[in-house]
Amino acid sequence: MVSQTVDLLKSELPLEQTSVVLGDDGATGLVLVDIINGFCTVGAGSLAPREPDEQISSMVEESSRLARSFCDKKWPVLAFLDSHQPDKPEDPYPPHCIAGTDESNLVPALRWIEKEPNVTIRRKDCYDGYLGSFESDGSNVFVDWVKKNQIKTILVVGTCTDICVLDFVCSTLSARNLGFLKPLKDVIVYSRGCATFNVPLHVARNTKGAMAHPQEFMHHVGLYMAKERGAKIVDQVSLGGKEEL
């Protein structure tokens, strides 16, 4: 039944994806959204997968490979890490990714980027990395990162496709349209480098406070809505004319 529903969704909301070749001019930045234990590592927390998940595992693998390629070229990388204070809940979700715990740290496959000079790490306490980049003095780490590196294109990967990835993409596109992010022009979402979680309907019905969240359905919706806002959705990425993924 779920597969039939997903097929119907994709026929009613077709999502055309393209490929992209990123030039060697250094004007492209990679944004990693919440690729942390609390969302990606089996059994690592209240919102982590309970068992191995193919979509999440593939996202981690693709994102790690892209990060390696960007770091090899010394291109700018920014990683958002969901990191909450225990006294500040994020309804409707249970406490998760508490600051200072391993839940809020990068997955093992990406821990190496913490030592790379071209990588900026930003811990955030909300869904939206753009809003979560504001400092108390009104400055914004993400905005400063774009301007400092003269980034014209950002490539976005991570989790969850329909929540933190989508919220960040929408805010970034609005800020770009208002002229707050010059010289940024393009926001590209790499579909194979994104993932979301799975809560089947029968599980949600038997779990107090839970909402159904069919994985493939919501992944498609997240990508579709990002494109509807003006993002480019791609399923293949090449760097400097060389196919990487």
mmCIF file of N, CA and C in Angstrom, residues 1 8 45 59-60 67 75 81 86 90 114 132 144 147 174 184 193-194 218 229 238:
data_model
loop_
_atom_site.group_PDB
_atom_site.id
_atom_site.type_symbol
_atom_site.label_atom_id
_atom_site.label_comp_id
_atom_site.label_asym_id
_atom_site.label_seq_id
_atom_site.Cartn_x
_atom_site.Cartn_y
_atom_site.Cartn_z
ATOM 1 N N MET A 1 0.829 -1.203 0.000
ATOM 2 C CA MET A 1 0.000 0.000 0.000
ATOM 3 C C MET A 1 0.868 1.260 0.000
ATOM 4 N N LEU A 8 1.929 6.885 -6.672
ATOM 5 C CA LEU A 8 0.899 7.863 -7.019
ATOM 6 C C LEU A 8 1.407 9.281 -6.779
ATOM 7 N N GLY A 45 20.215 7.407 19.888
ATOM 8 C CA GLY A 45 19.386 8.378 20.579
ATOM 9 C C GLY A 45 17.915 8.198 20.258
ATOM 10 N N MET A 59 23.071 8.195 2.369
ATOM 11 C CA MET A 59 23.285 9.629 2.544
ATOM 12 C C MET A 59 24.629 9.907 3.207
ATOM 13 N N VAL A 60 24.937 9.152 4.268
ATOM 14 C CA VAL A 60 26.203 9.339 4.981
ATOM 15 C C VAL A 60 27.376 9.050 4.048
ATOM 16 N N ALA A 67 32.462 15.400 0.901
ATOM 17 C CA ALA A 67 33.282 16.179 1.826
ATOM 18 C C ALA A 67 34.764 15.951 1.563
ATOM 19 N N TRP A 75 38.100 23.492 -0.945
ATOM 20 C CA TRP A 75 36.898 24.287 -1.113
ATOM 21 C C TRP A 75 36.179 24.408 0.230
ATOM 22 N N LEU A 81 25.461 21.124 13.093
ATOM 23 C CA LEU A 81 25.286 20.025 14.045
ATOM 24 C C LEU A 81 24.163 20.389 15.006
ATOM 25 N N PRO A 86 19.200 20.917 27.441
ATOM 26 C CA PRO A 86 18.162 20.031 27.990
ATOM 27 C C PRO A 86 16.904 20.752 28.455
ATOM 28 N N GLU A 90 12.282 20.880 21.817
ATOM 29 C CA GLU A 90 11.954 21.200 20.438
ATOM 30 C C GLU A 90 10.722 20.381 20.052
ATOM 31 N N GLU A 114 36.647 17.657 11.233
ATOM 32 C CA GLU A 114 36.836 18.629 12.308
ATOM 33 C C GLU A 114 38.251 19.218 12.305
ATOM 34 N N GLY A 132 19.745 29.354 12.946
ATOM 35 C CA GLY A 132 20.629 28.867 13.989
ATOM 36 C C GLY A 132 22.047 29.397 13.896
ATOM 37 N N ASP A 144 28.304 35.143 6.942
ATOM 38 C CA ASP A 144 29.719 35.532 6.908
ATOM 39 C C ASP A 144 30.560 34.522 6.127
ATOM 40 N N LYS A 147 30.033 35.142 2.390
ATOM 41 C CA LYS A 147 30.683 36.367 1.924
ATOM 42 C C LYS A 147 32.204 36.262 1.980
ATOM 43 N N SER A 174 15.226 32.637 0.465
ATOM 44 C CA SER A 174 14.577 33.922 0.767
ATOM 45 C C SER A 174 15.619 35.009 1.015
ATOM 46 N N LEU A 184 25.948 34.868 -3.569
ATOM 47 C CA LEU A 184 25.288 33.573 -3.777
ATOM 48 C C LEU A 184 24.218 33.656 -4.863
ATOM 49 N N GLY A 193 22.327 12.550 -1.565
ATOM 50 C CA GLY A 193 23.049 12.924 -0.360
ATOM 51 C C GLY A 193 22.132 13.407 0.745
ATOM 52 N N CYS A 194 20.831 13.159 0.595
ATOM 53 C CA CYS A 194 19.854 13.540 1.616
ATOM 54 C C CYS A 194 19.059 12.313 2.067
ATOM 55 N N MET A 218 8.033 11.201 2.319
ATOM 56 C CA MET A 218 8.435 12.504 2.847
ATOM 57 C C MET A 218 9.742 12.994 2.222
ATOM 58 N N ARG A 229 10.555 26.082 -4.192
ATOM 59 C CA ARG A 229 11.034 27.358 -3.639
ATOM 60 C C ARG A 229 12.148 27.975 -4.481
ATOM 61 N N SER A 238 29.374 16.265 -10.343
ATOM 62 C CA SER A 238 30.735 16.142 -10.848
ATOM 63 C C SER A 238 31.519 17.374 -10.397
#
